[in-house]
Tab-separated table of C-alpha atoms and ligand atoms in Angstrom:
chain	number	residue	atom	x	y	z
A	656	UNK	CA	32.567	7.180	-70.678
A	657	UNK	CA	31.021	7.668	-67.639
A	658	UNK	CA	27.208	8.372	-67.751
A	659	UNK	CA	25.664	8.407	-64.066
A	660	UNK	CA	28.373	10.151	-62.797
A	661	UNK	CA	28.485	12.852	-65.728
A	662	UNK	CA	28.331	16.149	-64.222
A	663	UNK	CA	25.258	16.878	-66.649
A	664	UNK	CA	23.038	13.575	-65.787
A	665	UNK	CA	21.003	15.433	-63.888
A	666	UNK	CA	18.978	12.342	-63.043
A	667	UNK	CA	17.755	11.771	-66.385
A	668	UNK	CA	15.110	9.177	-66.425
A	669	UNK	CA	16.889	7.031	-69.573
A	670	UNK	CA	19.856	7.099	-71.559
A	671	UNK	CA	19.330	4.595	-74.739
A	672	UNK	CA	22.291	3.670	-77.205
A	673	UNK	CA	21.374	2.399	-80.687
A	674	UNK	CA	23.827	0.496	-82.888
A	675	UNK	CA	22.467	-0.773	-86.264
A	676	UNK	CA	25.524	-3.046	-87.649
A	677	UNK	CA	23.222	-3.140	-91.478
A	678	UNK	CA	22.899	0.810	-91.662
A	679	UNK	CA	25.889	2.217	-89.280
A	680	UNK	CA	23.820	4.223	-87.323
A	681	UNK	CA	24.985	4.872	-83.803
A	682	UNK	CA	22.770	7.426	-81.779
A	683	UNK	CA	22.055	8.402	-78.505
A	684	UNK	CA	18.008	8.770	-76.671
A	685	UNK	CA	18.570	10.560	-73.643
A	686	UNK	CA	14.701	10.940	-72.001
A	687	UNK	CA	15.343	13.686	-68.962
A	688	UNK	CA	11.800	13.595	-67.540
A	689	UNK	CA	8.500	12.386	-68.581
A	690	UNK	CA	6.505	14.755	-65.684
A	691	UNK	CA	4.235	16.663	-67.960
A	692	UNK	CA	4.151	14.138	-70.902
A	693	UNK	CA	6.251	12.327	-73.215
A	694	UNK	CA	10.029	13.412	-73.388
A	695	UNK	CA	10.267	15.430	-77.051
A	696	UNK	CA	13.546	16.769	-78.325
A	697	UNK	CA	14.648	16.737	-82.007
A	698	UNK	CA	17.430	14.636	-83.269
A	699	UNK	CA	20.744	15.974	-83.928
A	700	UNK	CA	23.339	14.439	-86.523
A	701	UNK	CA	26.847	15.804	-85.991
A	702	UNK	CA	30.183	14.562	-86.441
A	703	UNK	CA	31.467	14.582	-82.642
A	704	UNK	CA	34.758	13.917	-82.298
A	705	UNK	CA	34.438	11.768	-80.010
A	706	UNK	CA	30.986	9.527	-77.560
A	707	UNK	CA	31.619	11.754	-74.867
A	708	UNK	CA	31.230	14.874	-77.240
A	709	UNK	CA	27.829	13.017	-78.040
A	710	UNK	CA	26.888	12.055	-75.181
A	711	UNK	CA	27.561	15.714	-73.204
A	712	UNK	CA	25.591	17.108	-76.177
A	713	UNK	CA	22.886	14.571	-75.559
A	714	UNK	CA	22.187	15.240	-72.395
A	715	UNK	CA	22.718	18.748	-72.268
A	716	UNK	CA	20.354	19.721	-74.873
A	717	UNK	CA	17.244	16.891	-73.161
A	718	UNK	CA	17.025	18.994	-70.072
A	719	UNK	CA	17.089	22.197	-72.177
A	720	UNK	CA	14.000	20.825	-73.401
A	721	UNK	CA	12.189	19.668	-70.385
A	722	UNK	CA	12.856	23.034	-69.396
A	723	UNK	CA	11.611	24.396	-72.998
A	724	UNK	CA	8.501	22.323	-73.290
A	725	UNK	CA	7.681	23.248	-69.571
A	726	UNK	CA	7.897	27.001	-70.301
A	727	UNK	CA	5.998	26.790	-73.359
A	728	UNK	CA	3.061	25.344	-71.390
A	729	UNK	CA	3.265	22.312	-74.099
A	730	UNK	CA	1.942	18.887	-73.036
A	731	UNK	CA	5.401	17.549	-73.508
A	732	UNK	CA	8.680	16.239	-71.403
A	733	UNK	CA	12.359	16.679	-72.217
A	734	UNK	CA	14.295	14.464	-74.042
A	735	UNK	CA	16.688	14.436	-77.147
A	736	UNK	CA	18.873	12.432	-79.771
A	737	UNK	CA	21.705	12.424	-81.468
A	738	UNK	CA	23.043	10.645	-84.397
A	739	UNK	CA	26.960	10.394	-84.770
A	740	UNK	CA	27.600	11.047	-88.186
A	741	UNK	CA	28.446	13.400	-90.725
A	742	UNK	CA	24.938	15.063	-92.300
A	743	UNK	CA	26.463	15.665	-95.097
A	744	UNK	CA	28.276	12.614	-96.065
A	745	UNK	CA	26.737	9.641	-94.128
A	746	UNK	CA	22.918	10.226	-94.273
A	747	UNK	CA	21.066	7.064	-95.774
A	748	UNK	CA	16.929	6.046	-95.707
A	749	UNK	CA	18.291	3.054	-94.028
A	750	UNK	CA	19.936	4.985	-91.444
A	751	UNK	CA	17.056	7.110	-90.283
A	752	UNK	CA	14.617	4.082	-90.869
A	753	UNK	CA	16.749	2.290	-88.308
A	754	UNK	CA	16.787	5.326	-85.852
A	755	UNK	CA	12.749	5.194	-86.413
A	756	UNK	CA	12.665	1.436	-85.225
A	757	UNK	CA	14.947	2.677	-82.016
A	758	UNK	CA	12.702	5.152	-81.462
A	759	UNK	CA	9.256	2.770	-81.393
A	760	UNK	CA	11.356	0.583	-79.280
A	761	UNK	CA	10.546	3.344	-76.381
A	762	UNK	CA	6.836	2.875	-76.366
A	763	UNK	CA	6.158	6.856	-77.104
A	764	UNK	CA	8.140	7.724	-74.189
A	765	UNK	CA	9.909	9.270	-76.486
A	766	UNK	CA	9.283	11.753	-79.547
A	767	UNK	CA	11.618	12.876	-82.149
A	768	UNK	CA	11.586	15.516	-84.271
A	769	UNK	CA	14.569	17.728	-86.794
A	770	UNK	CA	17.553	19.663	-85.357
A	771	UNK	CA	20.774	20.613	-86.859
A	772	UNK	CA	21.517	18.085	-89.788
A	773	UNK	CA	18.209	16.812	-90.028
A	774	UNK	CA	15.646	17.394	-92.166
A	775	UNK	CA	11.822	17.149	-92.920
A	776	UNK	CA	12.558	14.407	-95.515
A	777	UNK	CA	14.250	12.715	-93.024
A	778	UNK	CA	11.943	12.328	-90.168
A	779	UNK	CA	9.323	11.167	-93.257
A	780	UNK	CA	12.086	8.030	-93.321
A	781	UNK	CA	11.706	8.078	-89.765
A	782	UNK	CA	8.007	7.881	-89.814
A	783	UNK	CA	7.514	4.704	-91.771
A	784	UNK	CA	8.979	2.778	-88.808
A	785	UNK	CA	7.151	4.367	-85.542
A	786	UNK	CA	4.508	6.783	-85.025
A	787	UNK	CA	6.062	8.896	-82.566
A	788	UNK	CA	7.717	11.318	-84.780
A	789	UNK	CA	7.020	15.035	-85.494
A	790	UNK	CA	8.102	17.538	-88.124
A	791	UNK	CA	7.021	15.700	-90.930
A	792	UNK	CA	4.985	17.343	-94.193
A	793	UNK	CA	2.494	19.484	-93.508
A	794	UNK	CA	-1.013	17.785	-94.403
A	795	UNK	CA	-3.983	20.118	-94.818
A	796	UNK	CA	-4.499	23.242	-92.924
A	797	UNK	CA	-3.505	21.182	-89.661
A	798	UNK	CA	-0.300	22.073	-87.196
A	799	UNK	CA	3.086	20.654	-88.741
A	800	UNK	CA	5.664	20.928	-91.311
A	801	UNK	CA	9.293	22.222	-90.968
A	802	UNK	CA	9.255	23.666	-87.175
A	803	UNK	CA	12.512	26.256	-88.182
A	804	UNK	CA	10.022	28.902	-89.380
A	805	UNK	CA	7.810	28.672	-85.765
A	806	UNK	CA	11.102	29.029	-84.522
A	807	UNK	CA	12.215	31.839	-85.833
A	808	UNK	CA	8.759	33.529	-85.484
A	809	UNK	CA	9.282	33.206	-81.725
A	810	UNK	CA	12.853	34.441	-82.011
A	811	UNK	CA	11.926	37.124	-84.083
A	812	UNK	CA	9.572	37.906	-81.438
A	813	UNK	CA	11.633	37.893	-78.902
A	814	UNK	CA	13.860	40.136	-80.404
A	815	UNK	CA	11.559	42.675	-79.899
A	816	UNK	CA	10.271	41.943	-77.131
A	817	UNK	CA	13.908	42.277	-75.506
A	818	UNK	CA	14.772	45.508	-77.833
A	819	UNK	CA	11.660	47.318	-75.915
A	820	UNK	CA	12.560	46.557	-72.417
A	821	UNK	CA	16.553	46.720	-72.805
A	822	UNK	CA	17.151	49.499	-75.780
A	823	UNK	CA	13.605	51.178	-75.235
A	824	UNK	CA	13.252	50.678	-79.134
A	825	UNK	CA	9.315	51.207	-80.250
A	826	UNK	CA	10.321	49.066	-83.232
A	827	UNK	CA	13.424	47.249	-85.194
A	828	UNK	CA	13.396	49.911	-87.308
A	829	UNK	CA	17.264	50.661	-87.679
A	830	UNK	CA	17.987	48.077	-84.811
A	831	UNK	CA	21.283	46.310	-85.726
A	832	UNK	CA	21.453	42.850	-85.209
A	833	UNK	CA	23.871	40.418	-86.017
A	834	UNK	CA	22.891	36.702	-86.863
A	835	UNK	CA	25.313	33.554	-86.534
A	836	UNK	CA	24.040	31.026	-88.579
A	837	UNK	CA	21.656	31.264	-91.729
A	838	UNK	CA	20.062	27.736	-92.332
A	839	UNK	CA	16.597	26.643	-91.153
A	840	UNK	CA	16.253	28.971	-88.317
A	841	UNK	CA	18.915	31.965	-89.471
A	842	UNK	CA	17.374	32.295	-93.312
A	843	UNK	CA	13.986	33.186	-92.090
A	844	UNK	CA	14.801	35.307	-88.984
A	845	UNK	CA	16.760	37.517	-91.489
A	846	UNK	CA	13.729	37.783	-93.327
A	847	UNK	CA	11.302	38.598	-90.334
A	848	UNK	CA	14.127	41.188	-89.473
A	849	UNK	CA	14.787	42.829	-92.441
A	850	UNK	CA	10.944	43.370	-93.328
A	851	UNK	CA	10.728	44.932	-89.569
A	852	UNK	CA	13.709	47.386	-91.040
A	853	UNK	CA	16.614	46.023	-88.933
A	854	UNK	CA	20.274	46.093	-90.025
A	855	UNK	CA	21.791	42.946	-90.455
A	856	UNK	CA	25.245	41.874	-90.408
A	857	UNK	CA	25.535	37.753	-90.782
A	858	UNK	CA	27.615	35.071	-90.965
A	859	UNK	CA	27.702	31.254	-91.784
A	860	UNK	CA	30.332	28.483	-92.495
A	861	UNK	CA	28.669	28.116	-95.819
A	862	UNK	CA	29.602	30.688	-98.263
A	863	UNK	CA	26.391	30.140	-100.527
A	864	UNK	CA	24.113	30.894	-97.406
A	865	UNK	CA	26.425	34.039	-97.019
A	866	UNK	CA	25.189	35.054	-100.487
A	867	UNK	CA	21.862	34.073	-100.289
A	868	UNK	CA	20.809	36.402	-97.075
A	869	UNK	CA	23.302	39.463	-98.342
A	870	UNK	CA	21.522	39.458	-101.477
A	871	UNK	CA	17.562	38.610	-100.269
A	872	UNK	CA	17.732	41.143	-96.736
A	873	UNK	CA	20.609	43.746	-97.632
A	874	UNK	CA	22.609	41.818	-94.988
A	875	UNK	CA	26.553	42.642	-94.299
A	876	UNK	CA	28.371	39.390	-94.602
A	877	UNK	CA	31.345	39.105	-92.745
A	878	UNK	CA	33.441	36.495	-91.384
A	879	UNK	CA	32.892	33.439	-88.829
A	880	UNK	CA	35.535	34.820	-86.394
A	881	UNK	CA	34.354	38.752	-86.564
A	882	UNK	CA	30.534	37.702	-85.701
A	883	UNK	CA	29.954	37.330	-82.323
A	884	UNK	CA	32.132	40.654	-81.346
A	885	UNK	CA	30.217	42.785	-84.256
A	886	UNK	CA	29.178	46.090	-83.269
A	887	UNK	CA	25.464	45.373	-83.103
A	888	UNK	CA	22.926	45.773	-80.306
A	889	UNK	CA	21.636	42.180	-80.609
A	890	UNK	CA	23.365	39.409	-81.281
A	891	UNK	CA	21.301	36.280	-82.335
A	892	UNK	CA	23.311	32.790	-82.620
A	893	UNK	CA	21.700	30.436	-84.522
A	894	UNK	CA	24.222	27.782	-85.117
A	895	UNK	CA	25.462	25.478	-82.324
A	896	UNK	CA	26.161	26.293	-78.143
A	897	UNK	CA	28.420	27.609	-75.922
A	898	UNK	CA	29.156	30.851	-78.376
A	899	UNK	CA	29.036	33.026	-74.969
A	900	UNK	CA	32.183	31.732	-73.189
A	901	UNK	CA	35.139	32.922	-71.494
A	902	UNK	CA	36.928	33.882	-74.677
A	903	UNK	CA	33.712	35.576	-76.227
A	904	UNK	CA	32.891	37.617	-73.658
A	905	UNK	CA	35.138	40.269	-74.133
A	906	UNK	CA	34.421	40.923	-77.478
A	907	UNK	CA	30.638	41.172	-77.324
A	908	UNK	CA	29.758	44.829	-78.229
A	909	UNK	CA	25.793	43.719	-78.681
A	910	UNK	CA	23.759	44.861	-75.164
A	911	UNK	CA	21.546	41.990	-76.191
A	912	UNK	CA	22.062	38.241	-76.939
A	913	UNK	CA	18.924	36.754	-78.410
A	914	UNK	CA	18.552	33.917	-80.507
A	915	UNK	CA	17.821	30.381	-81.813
A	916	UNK	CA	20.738	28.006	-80.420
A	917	UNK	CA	20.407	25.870	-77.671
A	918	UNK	CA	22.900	25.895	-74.459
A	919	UNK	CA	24.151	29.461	-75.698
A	920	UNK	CA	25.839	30.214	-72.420
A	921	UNK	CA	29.480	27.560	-72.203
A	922	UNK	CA	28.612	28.129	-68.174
A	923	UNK	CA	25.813	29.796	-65.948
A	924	UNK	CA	28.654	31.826	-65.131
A	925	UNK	CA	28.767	33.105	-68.656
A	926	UNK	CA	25.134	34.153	-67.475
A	927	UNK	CA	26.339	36.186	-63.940
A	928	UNK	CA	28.977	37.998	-66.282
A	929	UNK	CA	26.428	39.261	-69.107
A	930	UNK	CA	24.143	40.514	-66.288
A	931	UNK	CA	27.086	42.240	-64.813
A	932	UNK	CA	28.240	43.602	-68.122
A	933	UNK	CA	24.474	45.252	-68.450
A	934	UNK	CA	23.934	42.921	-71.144
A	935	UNK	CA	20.550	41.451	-71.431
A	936	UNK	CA	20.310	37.303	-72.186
A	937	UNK	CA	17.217	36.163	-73.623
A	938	UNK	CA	17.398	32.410	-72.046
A	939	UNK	CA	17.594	30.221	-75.104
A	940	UNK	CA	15.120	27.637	-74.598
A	941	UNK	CA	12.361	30.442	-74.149
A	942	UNK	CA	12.599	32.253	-76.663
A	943	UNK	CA	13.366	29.275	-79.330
A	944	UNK	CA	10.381	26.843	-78.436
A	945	UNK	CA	8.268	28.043	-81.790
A	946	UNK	CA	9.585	24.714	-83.425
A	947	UNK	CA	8.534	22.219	-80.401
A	948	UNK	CA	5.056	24.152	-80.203
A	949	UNK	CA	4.196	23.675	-83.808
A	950	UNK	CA	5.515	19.996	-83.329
A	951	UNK	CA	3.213	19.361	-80.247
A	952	UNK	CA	-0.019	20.855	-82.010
A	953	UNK	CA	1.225	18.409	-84.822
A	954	UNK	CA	1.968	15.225	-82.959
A	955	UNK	CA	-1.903	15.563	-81.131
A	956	UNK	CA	-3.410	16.900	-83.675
A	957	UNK	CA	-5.721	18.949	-82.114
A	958	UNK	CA	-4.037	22.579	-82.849
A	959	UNK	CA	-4.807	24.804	-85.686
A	960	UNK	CA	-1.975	26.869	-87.446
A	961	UNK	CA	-3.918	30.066	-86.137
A	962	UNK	CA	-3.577	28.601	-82.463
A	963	UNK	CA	0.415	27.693	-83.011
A	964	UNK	CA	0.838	30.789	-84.405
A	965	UNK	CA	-0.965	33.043	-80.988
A	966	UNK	CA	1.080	30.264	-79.237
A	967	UNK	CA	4.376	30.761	-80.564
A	968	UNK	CA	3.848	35.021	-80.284
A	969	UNK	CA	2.849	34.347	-76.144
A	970	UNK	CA	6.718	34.435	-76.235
A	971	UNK	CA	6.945	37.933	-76.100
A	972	UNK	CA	4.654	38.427	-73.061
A	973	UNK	CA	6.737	35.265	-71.161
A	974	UNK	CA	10.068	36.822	-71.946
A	975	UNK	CA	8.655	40.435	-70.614
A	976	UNK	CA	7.484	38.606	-67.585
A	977	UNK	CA	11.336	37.014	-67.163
A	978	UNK	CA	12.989	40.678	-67.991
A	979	UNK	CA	10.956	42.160	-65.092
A	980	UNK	CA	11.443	39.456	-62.714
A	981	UNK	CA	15.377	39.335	-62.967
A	982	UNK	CA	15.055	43.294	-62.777
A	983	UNK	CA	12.746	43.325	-59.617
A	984	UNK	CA	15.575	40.835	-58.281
A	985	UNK	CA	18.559	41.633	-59.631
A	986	UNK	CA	19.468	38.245	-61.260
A	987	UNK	CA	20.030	36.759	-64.193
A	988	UNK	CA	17.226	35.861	-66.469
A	989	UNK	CA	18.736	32.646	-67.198
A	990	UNK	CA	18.850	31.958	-62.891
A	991	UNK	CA	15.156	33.266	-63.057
A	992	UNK	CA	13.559	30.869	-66.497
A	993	UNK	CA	15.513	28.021	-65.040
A	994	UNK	CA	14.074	28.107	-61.473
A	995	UNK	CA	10.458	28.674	-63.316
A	996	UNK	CA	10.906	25.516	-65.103
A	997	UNK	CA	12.065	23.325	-62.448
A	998	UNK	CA	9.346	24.540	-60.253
A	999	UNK	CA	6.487	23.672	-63.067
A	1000	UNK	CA	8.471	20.289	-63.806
A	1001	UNK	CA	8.453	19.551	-59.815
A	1002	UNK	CA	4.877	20.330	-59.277
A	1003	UNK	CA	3.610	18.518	-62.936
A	1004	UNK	CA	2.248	21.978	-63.838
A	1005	UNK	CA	0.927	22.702	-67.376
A	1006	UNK	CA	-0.791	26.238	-66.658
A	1007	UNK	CA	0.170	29.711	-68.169
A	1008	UNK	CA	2.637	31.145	-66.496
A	1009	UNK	CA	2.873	35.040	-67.403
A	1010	UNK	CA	-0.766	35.306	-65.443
A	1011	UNK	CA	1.011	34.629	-62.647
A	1012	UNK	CA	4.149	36.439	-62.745
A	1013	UNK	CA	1.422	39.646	-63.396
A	1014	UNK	CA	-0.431	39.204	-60.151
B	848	NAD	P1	20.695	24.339	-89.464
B	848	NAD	O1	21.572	23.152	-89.446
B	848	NAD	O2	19.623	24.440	-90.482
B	848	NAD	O3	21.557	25.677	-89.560
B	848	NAD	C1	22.704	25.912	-88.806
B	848	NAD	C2	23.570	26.846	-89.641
B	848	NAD	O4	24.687	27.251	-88.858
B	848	NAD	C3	24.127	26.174	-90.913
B	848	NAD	O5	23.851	26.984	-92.028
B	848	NAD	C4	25.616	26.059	-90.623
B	848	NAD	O6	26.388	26.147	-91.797
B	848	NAD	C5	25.823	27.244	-89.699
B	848	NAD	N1	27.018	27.172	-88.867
B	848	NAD	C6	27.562	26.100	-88.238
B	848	NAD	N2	28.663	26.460	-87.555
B	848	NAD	C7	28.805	27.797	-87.750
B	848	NAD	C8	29.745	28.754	-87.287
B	848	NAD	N3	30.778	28.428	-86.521
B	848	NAD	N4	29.586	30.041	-87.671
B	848	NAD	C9	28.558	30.409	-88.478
B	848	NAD	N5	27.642	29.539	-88.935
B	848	NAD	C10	27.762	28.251	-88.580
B	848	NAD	O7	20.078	24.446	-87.972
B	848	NAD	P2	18.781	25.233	-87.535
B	848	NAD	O8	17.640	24.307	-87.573
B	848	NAD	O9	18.719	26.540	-88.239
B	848	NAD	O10	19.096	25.497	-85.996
B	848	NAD	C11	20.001	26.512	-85.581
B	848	NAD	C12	20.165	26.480	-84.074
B	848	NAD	O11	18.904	26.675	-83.453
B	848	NAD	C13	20.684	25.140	-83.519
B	848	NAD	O12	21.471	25.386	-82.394
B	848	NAD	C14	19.425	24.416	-83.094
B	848	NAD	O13	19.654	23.485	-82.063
B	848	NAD	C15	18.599	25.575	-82.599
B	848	NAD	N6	17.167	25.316	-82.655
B	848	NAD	C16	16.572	25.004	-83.850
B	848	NAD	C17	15.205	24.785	-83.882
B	848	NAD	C18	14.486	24.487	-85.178
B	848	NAD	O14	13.258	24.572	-85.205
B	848	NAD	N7	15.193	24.151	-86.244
B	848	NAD	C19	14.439	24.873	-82.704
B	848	NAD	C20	15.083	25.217	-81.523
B	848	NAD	C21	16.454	25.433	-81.504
């Protein structure tokens, strides 16, 4: 396993690996950059086949989110963890309490949070070993709690947002869109969608989520395989990455891809050929950050839910100001929201963005 030759370091500041012998856990910190404040990333449990598997994942998804957080105009870095495991089988309290005394072990360099396979109950575990954790209980009328609804808020908005500027649709009345994936994120962008009168067809691995969202939103279940090339206009994965690859790409009927999972695109290349194909990408870590703003307002404590909530809906406005750009330029909008972020990260810039795209 090579690490500071992996073609995705990208000159990560710190790459941590936990063992605990007493609870099994093995995991993976991966800190990208602590420019505008401490690296936060939520922790992923997944049964990799394999540490490279884990540790590509790891440090794929950390600068996704020192690119996320520096979009969202949060005071946050990039980083990320994941757990090797099963979530379903191997999750113990003494597993995540161990993870917790990793984490403290970074000084609050780093911050942890959920992502697939973890949940709120578990970062509660987490929290009785360090105090730089987020996504626990909400307490009060404070910032917190579960950060997949904030996300799929800001996906939901998104949506929109890109069905104006790429179908020209006034609403999501009648829109079609197809969602891949219906747990924390997927469940409640069906809902925002099928109150705003789109047409969902969905899909999930688990047949009792299936059943769930076809009975709650009037959704059309159909299989894993037939998702992604559904004859939709958007498409909105919200499982795990790399869904728009070589193999995908010729199936996609949707003119937009919008949704919740991180690293969508297998390859910036994947990028180049939906922009050819007059498809529109909504880049993944912009329109997804509603969970890692509700976390940051939580973790400072200074943020009311009224101020997450105007935060998480600026996503609309910053993915307008991304569609236009990669218009006026003829590029990708995933070229245009990465070179936006590394610019911000480079000059340790935490100031709204869309103002100055609009001038
Ligand atoms: P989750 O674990 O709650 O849900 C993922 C769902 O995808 C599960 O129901 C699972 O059964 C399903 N799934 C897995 N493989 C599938 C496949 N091949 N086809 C169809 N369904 C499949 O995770 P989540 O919190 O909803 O997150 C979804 C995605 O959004 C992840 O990629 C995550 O990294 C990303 N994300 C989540 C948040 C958040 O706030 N939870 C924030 C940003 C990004």
């Amino acid at each position: 396993m090579k690490v500071l030759e992996h073609p995705e370091f990208d000159a990560h500041e710190r790459m941590v690996f936990c063992h605990d012998k007493a609870s099994g856990l093995n995991a993976i910190i991966a800190i990208h950059s602590t420019v505008l404040g401490p690296a936060a990333g939520g922790c992923r449990m997944w049964s990799y086949a394999n540490d490279d598997e884990a540790l590509t994942d790891a440090l794929r998804l950390s600068r996704g989110m020192s690119y996320k957080n520096a979009l969202a105009e949060i005071r946050f870095g990039g980083g990320k963890a994941v757990i090797l495991g099963d979530a379903a089988k191997d999750k113990t309290a003494e597993l995540f309490r161990a993870f917790g005394r990793a984490i403290d072990a970074q000084s609050g360099d780093y911050i942890t949070a959920e992502d697939v396979g973890v949940r709120v109950a578990d970062m509660e575990e987490v929290a009785t070993q360090t105090k730089f954790v987020s996504g626990l209980s909400q307490r009060g009328s404070s910032a917190g709690g579960d950060p997949s609804p904030w996300t799929a808020r800001g996906v939901y908005v998104g949506i929109r947002e890109a069905a104006s500027h790429h179908l020209g649709a006034s609403s999501l009345q009648g829109v079609r869109v197809a969602v891949q994936g219906l747990g924390g994120v997927g469940y409640h962008l069906c809902r925002h969608l099928h109150e705003a009168g789109a047409l969902l067809t969905v899909a999930d691995i688990n047949r009792e989520r299936c059943n769930v969202v076809g009975r709650e939103f009037a959704a059309q279940v159909v299989s894993t395989d037939d998702i992604i090339g559904a004859d939709v206009d958007v498409l909105a994965p919200c499982a795990l990455g790399a869904v728009i690859n070589e193999r995908s790409l010729g199936t996609l009927k949707a003119s937009v891809v919008a949704g919740a999972a991180n690293n969508q695109l297998a390859t910036p290349e994947d990028g180049e050929q939906l922009r050819s194909a007059n498809i529109l990408y909504v880049p993944d870590y912009v329109i997804n950050a509603g969970g890692i703003v509700s976390a940051e307002g939580e973790y400072y404590g200074d943020v009311s839910e009224a101020q997450v909530a105007a935060r998480v809906d600026a996503i609309g406005p910053r993915l307008r100001a991304i569609f236009l750009e990669a218009s006026a330029t003829d590029t990708g909008t995933h070229v245009i929201a990465d070179a936006l972020a590394q610019n911000r990260i480079r000059e340790g810039r935490v100031t709204p963005m869309v103002d100055k795209l609009a001038s």
